[in-house]
XYZ file of N, CA and C in Angstrom:
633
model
N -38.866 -71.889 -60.097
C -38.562 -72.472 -61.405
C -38.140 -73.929 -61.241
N -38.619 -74.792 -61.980
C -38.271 -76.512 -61.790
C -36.583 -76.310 -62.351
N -36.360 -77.461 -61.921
C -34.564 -78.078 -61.846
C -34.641 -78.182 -63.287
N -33.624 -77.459 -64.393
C -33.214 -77.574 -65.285
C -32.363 -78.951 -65.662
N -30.998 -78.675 -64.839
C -30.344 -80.192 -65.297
C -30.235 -81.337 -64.279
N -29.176 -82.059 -65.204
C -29.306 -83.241 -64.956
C -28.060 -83.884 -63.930
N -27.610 -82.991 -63.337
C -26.222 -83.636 -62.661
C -26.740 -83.939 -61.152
N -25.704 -84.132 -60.267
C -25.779 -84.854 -58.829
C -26.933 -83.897 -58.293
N -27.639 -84.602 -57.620
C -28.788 -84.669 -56.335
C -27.922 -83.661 -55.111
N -26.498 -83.179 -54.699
C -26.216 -82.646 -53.993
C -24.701 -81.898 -54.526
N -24.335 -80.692 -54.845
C -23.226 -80.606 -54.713
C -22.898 -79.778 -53.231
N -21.576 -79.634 -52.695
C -20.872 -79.370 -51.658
C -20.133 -78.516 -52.194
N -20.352 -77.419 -51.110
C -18.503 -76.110 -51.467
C -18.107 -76.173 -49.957
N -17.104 -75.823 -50.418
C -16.201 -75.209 -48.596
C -14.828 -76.079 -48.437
N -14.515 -75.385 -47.709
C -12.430 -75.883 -47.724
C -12.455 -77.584 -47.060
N -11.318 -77.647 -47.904
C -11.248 -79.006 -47.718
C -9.777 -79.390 -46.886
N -9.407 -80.329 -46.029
C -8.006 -80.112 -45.233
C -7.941 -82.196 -45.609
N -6.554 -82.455 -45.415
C -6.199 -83.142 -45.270
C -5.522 -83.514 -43.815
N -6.512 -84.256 -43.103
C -6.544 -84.243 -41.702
C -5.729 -85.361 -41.241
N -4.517 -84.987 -40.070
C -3.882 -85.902 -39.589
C -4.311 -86.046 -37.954
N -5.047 -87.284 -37.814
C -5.604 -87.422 -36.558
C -4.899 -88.531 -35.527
N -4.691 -88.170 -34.202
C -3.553 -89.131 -33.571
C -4.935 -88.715 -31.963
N -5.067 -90.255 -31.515
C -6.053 -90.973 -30.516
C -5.405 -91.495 -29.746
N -5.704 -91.641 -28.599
C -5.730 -92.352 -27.457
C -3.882 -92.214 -27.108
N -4.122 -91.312 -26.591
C -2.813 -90.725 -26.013
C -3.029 -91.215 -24.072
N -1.865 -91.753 -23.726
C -1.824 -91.566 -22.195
C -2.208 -91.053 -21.677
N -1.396 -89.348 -21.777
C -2.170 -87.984 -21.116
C -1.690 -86.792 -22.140
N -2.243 -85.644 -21.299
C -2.582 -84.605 -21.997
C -1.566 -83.768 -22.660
N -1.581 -83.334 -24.225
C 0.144 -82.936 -24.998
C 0.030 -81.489 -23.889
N 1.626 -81.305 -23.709
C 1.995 -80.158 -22.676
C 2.934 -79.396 -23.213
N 3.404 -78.301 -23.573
C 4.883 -77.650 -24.065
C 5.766 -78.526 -23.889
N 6.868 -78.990 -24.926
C 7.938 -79.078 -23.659
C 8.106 -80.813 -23.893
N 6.944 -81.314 -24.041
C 6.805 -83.149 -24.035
C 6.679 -83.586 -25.391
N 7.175 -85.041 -25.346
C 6.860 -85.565 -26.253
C 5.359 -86.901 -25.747
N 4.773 -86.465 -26.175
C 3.454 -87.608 -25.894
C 2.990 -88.421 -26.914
N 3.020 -89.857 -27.046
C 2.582 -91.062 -28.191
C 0.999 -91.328 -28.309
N 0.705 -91.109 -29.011
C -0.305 -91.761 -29.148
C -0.958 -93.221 -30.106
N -1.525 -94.134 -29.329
C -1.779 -95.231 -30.383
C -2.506 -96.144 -31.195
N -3.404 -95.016 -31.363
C -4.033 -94.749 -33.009
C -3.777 -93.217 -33.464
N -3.341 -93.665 -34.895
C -3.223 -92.694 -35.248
C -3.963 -92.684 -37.143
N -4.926 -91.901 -37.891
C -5.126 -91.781 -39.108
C -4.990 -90.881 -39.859
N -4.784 -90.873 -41.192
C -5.018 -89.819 -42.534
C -6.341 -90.111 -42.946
N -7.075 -88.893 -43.095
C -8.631 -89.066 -43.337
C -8.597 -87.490 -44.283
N -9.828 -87.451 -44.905
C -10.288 -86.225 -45.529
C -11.020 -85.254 -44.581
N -10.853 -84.204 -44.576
C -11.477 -83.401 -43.335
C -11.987 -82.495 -44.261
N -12.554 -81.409 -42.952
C -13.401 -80.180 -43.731
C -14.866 -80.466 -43.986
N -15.733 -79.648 -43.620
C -17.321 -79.747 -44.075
C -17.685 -80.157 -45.119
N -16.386 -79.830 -46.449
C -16.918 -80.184 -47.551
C -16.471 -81.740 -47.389
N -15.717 -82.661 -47.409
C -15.375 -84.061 -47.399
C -16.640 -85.019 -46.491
N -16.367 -84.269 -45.320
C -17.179 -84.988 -44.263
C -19.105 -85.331 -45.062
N -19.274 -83.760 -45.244
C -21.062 -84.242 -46.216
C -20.874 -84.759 -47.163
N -19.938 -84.683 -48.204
C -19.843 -84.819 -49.276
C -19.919 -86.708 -49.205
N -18.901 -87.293 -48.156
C -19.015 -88.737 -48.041
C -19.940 -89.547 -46.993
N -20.615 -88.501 -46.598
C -22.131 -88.850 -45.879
C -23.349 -89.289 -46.872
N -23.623 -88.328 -47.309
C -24.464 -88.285 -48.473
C -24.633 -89.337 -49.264
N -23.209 -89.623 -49.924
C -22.536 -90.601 -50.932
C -22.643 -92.171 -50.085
N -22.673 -92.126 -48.922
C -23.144 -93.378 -48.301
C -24.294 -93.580 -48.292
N -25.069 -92.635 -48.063
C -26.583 -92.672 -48.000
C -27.067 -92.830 -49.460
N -26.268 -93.100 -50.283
C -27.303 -93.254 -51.843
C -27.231 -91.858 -52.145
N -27.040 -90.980 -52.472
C -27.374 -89.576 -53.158
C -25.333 -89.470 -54.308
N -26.241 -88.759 -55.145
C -25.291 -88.501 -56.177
C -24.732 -87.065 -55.871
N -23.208 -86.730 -55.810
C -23.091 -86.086 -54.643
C -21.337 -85.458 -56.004
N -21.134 -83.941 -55.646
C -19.923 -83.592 -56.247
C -19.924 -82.472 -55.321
N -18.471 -82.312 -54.945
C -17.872 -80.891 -54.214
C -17.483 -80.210 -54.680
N -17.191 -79.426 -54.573
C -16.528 -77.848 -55.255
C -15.210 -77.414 -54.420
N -14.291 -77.268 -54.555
C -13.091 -76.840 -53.393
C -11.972 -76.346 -53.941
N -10.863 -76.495 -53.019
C -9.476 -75.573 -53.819
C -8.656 -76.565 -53.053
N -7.716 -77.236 -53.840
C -6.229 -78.412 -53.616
C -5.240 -77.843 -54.286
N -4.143 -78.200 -53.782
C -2.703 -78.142 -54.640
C -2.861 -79.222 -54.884
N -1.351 -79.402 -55.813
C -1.304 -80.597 -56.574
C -0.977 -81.524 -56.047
N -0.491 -81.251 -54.772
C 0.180 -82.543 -54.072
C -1.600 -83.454 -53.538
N -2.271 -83.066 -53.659
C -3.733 -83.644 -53.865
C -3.697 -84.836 -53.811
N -3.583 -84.845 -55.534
C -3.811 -86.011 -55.961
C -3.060 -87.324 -55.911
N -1.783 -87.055 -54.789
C -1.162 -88.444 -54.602
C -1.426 -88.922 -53.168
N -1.895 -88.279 -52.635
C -2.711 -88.421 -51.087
C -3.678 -89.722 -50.877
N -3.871 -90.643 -50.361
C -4.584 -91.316 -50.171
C -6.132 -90.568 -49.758
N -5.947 -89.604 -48.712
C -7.280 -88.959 -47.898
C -8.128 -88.575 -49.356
N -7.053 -87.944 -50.629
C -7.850 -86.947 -51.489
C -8.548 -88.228 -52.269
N -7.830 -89.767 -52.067
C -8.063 -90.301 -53.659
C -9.424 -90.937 -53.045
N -9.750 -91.430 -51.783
C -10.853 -91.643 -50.726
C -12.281 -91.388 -51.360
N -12.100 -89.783 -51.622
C -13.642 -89.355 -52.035
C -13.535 -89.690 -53.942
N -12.716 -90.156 -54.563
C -13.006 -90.519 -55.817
C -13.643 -91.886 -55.765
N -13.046 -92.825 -54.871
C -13.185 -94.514 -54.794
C -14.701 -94.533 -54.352
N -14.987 -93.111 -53.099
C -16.540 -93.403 -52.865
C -17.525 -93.204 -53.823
N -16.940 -92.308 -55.048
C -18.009 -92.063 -55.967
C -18.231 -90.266 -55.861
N -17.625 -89.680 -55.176
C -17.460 -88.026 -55.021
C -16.773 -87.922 -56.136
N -17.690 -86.575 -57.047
C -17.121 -86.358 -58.395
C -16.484 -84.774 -58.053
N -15.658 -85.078 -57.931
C -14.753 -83.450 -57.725
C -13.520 -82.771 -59.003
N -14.399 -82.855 -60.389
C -13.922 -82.273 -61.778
C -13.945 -80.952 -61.129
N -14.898 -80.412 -60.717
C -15.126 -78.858 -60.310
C -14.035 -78.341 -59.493
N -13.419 -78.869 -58.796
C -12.169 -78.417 -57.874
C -11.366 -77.909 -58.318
N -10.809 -76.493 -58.173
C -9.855 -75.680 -58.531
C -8.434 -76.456 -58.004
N -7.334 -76.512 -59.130
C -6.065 -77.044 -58.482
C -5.299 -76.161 -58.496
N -4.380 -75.176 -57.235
C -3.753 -74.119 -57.508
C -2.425 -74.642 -57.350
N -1.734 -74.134 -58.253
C -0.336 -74.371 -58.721
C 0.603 -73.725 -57.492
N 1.347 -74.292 -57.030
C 2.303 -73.456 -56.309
C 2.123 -73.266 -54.903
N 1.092 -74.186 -54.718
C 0.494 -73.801 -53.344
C 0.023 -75.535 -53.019
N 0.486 -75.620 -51.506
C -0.172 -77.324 -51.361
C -1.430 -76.835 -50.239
N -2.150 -78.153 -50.867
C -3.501 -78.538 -50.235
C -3.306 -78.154 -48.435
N -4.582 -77.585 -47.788
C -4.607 -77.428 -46.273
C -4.376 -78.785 -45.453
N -3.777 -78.794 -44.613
C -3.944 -79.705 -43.473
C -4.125 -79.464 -42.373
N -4.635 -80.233 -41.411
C -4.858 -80.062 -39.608
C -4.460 -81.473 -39.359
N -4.165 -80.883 -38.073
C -3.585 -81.935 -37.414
C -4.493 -82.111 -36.076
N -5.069 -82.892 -35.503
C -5.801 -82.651 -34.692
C -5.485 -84.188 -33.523
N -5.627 -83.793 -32.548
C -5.029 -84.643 -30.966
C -6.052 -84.579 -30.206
N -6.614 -85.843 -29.952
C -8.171 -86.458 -29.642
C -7.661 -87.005 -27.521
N -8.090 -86.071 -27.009
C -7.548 -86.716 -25.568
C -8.915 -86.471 -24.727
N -9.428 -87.775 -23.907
C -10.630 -87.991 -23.281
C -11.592 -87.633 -24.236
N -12.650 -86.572 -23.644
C -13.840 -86.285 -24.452
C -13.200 -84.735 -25.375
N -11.936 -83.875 -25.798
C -12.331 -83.117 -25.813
C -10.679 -83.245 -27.171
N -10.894 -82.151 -28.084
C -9.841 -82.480 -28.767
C -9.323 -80.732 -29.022
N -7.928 -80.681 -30.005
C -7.149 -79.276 -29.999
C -6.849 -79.805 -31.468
N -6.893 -79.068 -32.206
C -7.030 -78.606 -33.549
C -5.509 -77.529 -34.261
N -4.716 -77.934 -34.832
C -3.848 -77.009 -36.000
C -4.072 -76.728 -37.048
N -4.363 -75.974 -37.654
C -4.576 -75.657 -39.123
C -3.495 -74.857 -39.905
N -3.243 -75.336 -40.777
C -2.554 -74.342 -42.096
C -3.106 -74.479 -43.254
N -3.797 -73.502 -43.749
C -4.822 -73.438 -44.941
C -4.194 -71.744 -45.920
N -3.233 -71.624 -46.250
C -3.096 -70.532 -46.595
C -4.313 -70.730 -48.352
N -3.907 -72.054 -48.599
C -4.790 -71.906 -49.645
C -5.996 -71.709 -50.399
N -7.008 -71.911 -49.018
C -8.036 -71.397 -48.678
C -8.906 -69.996 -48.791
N -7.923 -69.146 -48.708
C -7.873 -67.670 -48.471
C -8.937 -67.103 -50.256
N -9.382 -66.526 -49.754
C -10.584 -66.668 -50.856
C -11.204 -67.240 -51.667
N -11.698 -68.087 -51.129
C -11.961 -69.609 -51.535
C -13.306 -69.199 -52.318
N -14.189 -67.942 -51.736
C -15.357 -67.988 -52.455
C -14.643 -67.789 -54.438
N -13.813 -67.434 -54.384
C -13.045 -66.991 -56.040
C -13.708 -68.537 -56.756
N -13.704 -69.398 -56.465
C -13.968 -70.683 -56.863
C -14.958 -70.579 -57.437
N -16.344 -70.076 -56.445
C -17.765 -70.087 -56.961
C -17.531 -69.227 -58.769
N -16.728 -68.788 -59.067
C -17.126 -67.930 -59.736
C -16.361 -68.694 -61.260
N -15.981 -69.834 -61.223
C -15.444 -70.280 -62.080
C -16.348 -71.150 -63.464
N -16.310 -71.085 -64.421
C -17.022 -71.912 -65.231
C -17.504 -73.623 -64.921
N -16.773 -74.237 -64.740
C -16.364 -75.061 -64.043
C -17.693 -75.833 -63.066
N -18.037 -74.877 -62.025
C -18.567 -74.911 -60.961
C -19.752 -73.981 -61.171
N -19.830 -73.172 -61.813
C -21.510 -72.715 -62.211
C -22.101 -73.288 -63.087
N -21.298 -74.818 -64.049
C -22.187 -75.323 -64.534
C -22.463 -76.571 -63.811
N -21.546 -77.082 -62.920
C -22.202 -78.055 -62.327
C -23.146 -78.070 -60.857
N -23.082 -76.518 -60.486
C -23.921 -75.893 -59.266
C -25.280 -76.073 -59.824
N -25.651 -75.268 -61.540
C -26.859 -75.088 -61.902
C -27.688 -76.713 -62.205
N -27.072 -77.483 -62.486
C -27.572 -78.694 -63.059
C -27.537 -79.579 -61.832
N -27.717 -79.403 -60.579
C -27.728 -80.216 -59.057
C -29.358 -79.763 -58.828
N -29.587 -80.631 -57.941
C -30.934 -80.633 -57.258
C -30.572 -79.579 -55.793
N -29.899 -79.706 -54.957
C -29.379 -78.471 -54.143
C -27.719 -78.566 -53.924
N -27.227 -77.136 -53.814
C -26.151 -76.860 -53.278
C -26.046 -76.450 -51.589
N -25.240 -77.465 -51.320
C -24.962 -77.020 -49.493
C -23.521 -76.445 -49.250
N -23.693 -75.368 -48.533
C -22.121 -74.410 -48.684
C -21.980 -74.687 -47.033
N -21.081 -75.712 -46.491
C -20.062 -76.315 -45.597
C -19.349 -75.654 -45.489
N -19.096 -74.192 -45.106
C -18.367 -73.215 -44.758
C -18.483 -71.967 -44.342
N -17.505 -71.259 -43.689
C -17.904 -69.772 -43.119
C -18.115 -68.898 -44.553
N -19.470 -68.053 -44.225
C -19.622 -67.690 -45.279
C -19.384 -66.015 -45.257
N -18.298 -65.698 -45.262
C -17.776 -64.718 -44.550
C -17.882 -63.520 -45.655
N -17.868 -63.482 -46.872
C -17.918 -62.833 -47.984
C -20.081 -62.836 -48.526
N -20.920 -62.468 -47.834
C -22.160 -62.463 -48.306
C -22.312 -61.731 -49.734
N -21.830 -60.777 -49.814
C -21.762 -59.785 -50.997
C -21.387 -60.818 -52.880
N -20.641 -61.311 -51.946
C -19.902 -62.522 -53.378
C -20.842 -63.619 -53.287
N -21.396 -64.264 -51.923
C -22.128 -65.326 -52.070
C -23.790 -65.326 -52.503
N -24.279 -63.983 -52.186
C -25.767 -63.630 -52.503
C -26.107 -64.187 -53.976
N -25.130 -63.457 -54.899
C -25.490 -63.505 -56.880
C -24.956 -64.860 -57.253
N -24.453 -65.793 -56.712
C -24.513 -67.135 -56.714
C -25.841 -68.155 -56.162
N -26.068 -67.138 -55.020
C -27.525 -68.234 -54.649
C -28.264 -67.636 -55.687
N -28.385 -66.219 -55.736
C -29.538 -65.510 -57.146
C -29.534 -66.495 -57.909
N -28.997 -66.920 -58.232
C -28.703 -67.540 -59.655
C -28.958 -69.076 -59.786
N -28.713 -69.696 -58.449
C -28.846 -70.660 -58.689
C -30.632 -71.072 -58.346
N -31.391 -69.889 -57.703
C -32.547 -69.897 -57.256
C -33.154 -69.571 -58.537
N -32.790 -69.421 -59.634
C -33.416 -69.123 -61.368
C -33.384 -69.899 -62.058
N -32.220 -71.169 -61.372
C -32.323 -72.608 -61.904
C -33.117 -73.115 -61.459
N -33.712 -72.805 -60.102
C -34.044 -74.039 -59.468
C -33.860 -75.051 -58.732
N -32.492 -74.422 -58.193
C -31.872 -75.033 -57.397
C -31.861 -74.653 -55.798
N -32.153 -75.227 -54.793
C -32.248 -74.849 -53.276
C -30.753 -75.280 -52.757
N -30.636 -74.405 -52.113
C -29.256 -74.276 -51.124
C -29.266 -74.324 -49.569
N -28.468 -74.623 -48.856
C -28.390 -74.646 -47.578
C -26.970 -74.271 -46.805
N -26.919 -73.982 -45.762
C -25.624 -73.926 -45.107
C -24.896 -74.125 -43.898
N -24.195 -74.642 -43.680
C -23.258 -74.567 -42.118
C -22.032 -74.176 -41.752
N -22.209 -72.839 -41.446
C -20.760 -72.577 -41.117
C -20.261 -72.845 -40.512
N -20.560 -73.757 -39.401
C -19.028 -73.953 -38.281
C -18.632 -73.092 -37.578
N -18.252 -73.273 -36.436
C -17.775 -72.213 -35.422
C -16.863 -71.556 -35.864
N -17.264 -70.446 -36.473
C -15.927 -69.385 -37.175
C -17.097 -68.361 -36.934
N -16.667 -67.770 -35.246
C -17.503 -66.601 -34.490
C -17.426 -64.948 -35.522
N -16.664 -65.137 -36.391
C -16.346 -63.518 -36.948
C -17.621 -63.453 -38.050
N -18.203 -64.509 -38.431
C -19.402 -64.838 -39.279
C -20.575 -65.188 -38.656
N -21.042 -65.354 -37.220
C -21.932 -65.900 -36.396
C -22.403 -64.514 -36.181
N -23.349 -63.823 -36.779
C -24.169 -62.869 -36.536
C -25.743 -62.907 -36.960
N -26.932 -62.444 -37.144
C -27.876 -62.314 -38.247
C -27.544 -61.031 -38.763
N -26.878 -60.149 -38.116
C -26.959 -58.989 -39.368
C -25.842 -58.909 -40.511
N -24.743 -60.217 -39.935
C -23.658 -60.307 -41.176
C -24.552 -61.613 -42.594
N -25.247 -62.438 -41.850
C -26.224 -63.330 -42.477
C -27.728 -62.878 -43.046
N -27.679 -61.577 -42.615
C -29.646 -61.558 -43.137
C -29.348 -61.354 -45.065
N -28.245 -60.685 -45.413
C -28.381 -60.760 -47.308
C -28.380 -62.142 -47.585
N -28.186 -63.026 -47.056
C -28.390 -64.229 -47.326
C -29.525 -65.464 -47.306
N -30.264 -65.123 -45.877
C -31.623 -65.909 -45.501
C -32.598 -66.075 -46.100
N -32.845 -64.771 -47.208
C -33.636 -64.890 -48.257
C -33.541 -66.492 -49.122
N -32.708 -66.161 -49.618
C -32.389 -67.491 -50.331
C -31.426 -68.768 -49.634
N -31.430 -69.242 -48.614
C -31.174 -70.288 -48.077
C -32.484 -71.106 -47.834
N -32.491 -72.446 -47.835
C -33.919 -73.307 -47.671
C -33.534 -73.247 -46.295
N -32.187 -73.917 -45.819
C -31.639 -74.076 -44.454
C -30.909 -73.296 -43.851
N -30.440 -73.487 -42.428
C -29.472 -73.116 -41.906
C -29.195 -74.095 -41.236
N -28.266 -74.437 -40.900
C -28.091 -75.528 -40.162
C -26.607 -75.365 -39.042
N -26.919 -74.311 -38.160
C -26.335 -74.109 -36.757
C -26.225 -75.000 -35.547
N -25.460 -75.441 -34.902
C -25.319 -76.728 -33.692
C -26.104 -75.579 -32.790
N -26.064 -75.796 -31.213
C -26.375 -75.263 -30.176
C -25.688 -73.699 -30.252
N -24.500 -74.379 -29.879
C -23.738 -72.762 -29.499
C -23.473 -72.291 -30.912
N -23.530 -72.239 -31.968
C -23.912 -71.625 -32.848
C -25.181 -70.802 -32.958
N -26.330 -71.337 -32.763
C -27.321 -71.002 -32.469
C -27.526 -69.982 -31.539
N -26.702 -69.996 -30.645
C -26.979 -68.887 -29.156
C -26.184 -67.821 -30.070
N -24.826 -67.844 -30.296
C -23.996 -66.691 -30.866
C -24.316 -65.923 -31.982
N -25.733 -66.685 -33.006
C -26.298 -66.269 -33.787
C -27.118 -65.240 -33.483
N -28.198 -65.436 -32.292
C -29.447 -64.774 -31.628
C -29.098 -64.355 -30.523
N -28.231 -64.234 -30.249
C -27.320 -63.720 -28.498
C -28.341 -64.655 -27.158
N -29.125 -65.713 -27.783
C -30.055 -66.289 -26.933
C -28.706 -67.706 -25.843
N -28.996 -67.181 -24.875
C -28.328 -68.452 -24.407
C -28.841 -70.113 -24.214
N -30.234 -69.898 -24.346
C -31.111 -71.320 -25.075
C -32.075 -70.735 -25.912
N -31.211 -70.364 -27.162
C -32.574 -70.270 -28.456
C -33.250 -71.180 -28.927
N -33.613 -72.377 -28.450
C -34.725 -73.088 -28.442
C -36.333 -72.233 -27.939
């Protein structure tokens, strides 16, 4: 079926973190130490931020879908994707609960990651909001930047948006409890993409070079 409406060329779903990133440390953080590092930034994190302000550089008209507390909107990282032109009306704001953050510590080639996302925690609930099924249906494709760990909830959303006319794609990210094909085959039907790194790829097909 051809594209009904008229909104952004791409929308984005999947959790969004407010990422505190600290670089070029001496040596390696240990129990016990205090270690400096000197660079340090506030940036927007999460699959959904990261495409969402890729895209939006590249020329494409671009809105996310996600879940923030309110402390959101006084954040520099959150106000970032408004200044680029990321239209995020669709974003659920939950009361009572603040936005995810990570904290993440960048040493040589290899980095260690914290997360606290309690707010996250059924994030697919979002898809199902007025909100976000009218601006899913009126996009040219939706890309879901997240573990898609709930197929059962996510299938009658792609249905649906495949009656608009709309093509979808996805990347979950190394979140191994979702890296299967038999937790992913209700889904492949209606994905245009998949879009797995390497070792994603192997943990998907148990292939150790699925090339």
């Amino acid at each position: 079926m051809a594209r009904r409406g008229r909104g952004p060329e791409l929308v984005v779903f999947g959790e969004f973190y407010l990422d505190l990133v600290f670089c070029r440390l001496g040596v390696a953080p240990a129990w016990g130490v205090e270690v400096r590092a000197q660079e340090y930034t506030e940036a927007p994190g999460g699959g959904v931020a990261t495409t969402a302000l890729t895209a939006r550089r590249l020329g494409a008209g671009v809105a996310m879908i996600t879940r923030v507390g309110p402390d959101a909107a006084a954040h520099p990282a959150w106000r970032m994707l408004a200044a680029a032109g990321v239209d995020a009306s669709a974003t659920e704001v939950r009361r009572g609960m603040s936005t995810a953050r990570s904290a993440c510590v960048a040493f040589n080639a290899d980095r260690m990651i914290i997360t606290h996302d309690p707010i996250n925690q059924d994030l697919e609930a979002v898809l199902r909001r007025r909100p976000a099924i009218a601006l899913m249906r009126q996009a040219r494709h939706v890309h879901f930047a997240c573990a898609l760990r709930q197929p059962a909830r996510i299938r009658p959303v792609l249905e649906d948006l495949a009656a608009h006319g709309v093509t979808c794609s996805a990347d979950m990210g190394w979140n191994p409890d979702t890296l299967s094909l038999e937790h992913l085959r209700p889904l492949l039907p209606w994905l245009a993409m998949l879009l797995p790194n390497a070792a994603e790829a192997a943990a998907l097909t148990g292939e150790s070079d699925p090339a």
